[in-house]
mmCIF file of C-alpha atoms in Angstrom:
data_model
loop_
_atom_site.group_PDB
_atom_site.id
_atom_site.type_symbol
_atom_site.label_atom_id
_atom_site.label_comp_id
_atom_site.label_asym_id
_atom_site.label_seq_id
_atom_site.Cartn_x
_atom_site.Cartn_y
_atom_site.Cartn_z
ATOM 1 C CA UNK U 1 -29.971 -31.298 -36.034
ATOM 2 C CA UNK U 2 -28.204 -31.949 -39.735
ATOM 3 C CA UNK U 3 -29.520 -29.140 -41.955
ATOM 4 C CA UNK U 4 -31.610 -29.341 -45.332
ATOM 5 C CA UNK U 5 -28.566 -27.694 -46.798
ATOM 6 C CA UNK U 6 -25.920 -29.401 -45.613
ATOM 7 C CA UNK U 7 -27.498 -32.655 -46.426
ATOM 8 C CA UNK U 8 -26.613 -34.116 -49.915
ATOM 9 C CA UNK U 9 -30.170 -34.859 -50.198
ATOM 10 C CA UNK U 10 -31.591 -32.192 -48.947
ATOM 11 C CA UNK U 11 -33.567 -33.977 -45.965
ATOM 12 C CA UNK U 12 -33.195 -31.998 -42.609
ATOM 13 C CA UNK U 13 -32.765 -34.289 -39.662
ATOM 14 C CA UNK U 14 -33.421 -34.207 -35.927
ATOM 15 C CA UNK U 15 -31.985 -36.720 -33.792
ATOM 16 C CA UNK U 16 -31.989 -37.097 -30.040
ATOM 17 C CA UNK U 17 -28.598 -36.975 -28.328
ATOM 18 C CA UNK U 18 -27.638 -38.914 -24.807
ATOM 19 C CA UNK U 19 -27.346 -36.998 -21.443
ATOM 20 C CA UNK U 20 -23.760 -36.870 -21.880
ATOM 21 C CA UNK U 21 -23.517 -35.877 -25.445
ATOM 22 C CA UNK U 22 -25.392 -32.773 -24.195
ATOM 23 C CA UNK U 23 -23.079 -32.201 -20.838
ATOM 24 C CA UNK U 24 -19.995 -32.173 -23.486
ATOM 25 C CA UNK U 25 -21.508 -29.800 -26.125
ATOM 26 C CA UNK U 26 -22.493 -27.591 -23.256
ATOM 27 C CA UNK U 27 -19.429 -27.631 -21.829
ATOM 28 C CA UNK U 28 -17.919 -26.536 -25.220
ATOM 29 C CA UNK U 29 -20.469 -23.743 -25.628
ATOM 30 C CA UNK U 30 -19.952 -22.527 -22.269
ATOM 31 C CA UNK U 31 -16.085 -22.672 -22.778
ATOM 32 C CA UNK U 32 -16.621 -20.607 -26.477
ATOM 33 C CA UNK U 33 -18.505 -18.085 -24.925
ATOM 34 C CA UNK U 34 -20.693 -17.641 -27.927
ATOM 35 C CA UNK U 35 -24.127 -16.714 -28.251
ATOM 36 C CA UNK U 36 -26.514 -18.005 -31.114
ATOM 37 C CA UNK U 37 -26.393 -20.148 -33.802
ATOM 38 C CA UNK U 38 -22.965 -20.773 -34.053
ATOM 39 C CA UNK U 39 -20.943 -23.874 -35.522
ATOM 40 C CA UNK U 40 -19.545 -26.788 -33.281
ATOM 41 C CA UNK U 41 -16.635 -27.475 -36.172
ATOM 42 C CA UNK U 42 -16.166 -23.795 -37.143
ATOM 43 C CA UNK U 43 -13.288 -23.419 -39.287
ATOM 44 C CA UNK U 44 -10.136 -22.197 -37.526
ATOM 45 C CA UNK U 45 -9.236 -18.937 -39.811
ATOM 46 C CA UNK U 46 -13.030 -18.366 -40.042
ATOM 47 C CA UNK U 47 -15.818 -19.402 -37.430
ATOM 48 C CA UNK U 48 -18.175 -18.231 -39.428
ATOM 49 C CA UNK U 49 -18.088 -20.838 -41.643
ATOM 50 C CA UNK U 50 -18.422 -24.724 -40.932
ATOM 51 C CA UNK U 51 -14.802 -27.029 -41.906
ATOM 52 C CA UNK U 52 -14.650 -28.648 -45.169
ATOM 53 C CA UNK U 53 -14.318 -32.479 -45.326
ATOM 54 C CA UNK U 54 -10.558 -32.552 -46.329
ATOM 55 C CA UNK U 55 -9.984 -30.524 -43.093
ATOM 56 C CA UNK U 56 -12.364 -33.056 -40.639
ATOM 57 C CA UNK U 57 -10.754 -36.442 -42.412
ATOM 58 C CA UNK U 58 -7.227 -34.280 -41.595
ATOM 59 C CA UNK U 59 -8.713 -33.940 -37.951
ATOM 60 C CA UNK U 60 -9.419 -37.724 -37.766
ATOM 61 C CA UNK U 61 -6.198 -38.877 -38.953
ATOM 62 C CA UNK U 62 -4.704 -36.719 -36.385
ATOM 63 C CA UNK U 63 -6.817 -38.141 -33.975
ATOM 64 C CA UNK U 64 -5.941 -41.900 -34.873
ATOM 65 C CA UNK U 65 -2.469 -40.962 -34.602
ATOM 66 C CA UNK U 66 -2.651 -39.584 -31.306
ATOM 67 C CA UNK U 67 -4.859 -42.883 -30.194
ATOM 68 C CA UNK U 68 -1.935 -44.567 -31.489
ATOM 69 C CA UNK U 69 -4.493 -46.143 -34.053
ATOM 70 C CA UNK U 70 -3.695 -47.986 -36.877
ATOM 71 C CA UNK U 71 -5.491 -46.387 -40.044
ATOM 72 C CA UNK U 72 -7.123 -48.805 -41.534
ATOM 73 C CA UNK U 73 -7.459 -48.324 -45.740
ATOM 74 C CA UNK U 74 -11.377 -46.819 -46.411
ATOM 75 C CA UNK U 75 -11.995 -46.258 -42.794
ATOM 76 C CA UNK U 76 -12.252 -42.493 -41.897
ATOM 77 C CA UNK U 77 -15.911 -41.484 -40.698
ATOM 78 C CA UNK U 78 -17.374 -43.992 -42.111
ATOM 79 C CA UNK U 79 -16.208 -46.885 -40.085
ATOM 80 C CA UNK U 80 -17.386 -45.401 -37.070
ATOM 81 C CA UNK U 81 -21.250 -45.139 -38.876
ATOM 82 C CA UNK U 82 -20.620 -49.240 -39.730
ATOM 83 C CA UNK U 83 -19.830 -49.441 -36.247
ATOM 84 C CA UNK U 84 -22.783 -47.717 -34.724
ATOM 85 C CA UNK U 85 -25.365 -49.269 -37.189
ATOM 86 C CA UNK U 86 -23.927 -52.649 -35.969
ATOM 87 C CA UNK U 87 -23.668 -52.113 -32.603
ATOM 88 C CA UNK U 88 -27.423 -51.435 -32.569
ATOM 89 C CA UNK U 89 -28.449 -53.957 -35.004
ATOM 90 C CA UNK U 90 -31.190 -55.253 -32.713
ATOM 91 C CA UNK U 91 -33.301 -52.310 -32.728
ATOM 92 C CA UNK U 92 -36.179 -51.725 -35.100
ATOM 93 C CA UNK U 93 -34.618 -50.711 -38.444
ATOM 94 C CA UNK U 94 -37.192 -47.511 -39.427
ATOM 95 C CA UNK U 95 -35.649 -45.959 -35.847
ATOM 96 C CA UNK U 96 -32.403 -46.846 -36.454
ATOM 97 C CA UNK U 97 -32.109 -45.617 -40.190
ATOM 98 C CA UNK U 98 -33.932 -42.262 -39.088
ATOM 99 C CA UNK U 99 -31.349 -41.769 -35.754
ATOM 100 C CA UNK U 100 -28.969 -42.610 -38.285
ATOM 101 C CA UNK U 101 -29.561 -40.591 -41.295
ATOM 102 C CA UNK U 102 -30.771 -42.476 -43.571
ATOM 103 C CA UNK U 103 -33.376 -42.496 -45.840
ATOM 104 C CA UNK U 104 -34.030 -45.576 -46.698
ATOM 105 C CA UNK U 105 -32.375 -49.191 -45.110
ATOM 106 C CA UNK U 106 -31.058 -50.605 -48.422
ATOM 107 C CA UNK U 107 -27.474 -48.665 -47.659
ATOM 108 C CA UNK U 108 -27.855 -49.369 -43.657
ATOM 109 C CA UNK U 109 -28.526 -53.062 -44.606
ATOM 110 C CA UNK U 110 -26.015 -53.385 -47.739
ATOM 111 C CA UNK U 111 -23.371 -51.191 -46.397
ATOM 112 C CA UNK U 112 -23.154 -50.177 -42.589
ATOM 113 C CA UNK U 113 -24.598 -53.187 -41.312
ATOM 114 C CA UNK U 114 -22.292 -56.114 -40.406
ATOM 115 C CA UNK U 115 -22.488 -59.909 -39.564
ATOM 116 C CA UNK U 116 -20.609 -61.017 -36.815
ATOM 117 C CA UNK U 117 -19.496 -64.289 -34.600
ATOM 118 C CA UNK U 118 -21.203 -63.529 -31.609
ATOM 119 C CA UNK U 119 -24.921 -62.403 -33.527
ATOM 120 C CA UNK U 120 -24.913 -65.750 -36.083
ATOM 121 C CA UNK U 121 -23.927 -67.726 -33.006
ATOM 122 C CA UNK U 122 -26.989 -66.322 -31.067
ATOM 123 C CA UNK U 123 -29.180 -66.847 -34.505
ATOM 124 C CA UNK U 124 -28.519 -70.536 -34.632
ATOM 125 C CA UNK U 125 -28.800 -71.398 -30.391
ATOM 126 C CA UNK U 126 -31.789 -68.867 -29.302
ATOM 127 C CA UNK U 127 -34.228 -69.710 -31.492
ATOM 128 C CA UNK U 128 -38.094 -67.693 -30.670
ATOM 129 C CA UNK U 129 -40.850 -70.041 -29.400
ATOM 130 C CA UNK U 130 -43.182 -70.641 -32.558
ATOM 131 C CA UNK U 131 -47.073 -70.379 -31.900
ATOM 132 C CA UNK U 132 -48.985 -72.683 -33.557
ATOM 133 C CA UNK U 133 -51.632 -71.600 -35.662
ATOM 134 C CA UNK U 134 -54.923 -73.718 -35.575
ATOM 135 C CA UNK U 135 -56.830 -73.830 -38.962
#
């Protein structure tokens, strides 16, 4: 769940997760030990509160580095969004902007949403039969 507050919009949004996204945020809950509503990115100095943005893109960095990643220039979080929106780019666009967060699927289409080789080589060989219509 994203909460109406956190959201820059205000929208709250609910979003199934996979079997194993819930075996690892289980596993993290059981290894906190805590009980209630309590945040999966909690700051460090206070888990009370959720971490700022400058501290998650410092996490991510961190993480690339440790990949052994290049950073790529304008990537941070929002690469890997681009990357999931593509990645299901077949499925019906109302489920995937509402899994996704979006409102609306003029950012999703404009902005997350990529062409590549292997999908415009697939447009131009698998064409769908065609029905005809009789008048």
């Amino acid at each position: 769940m994203w909460r109406a507050d956190l959201d820059k919009e205000g929208q709250e949004w609910r979003t199934p997760i996979s079997e194993e996204v819930r075996e690892a945020l289980d596993r993290i809950i059981k290894q906190r030990q805590e009980i209630g509503s309590a945040f999966l990115f909690a700051r460090p100095n206070d888990p009370t509160r959720p971490i700022g943005k400058e501290l998650a893109y410092a996490w991510f960095r961190k993480a690339e580095k440790l990949a052994q990643l290049e950073h790529r220039r304008h990537g941070g979080f929002h690469q890997i969004r681009r990357l999931w929106a593509t990645a299901r780019k077949h499925l019906p666009m109302k489920a995937l902007a509402a899994a996704g967060g979006w409102q609306q699927t003029d950012s999703l289409l404009t902005c997350y949403q990529h062409v590549d080789a292997d999908t415009l080589l697939e447009v131009v060989t698998q064409p769908a039969p065609v029905r005809r219509i009789r008048a």
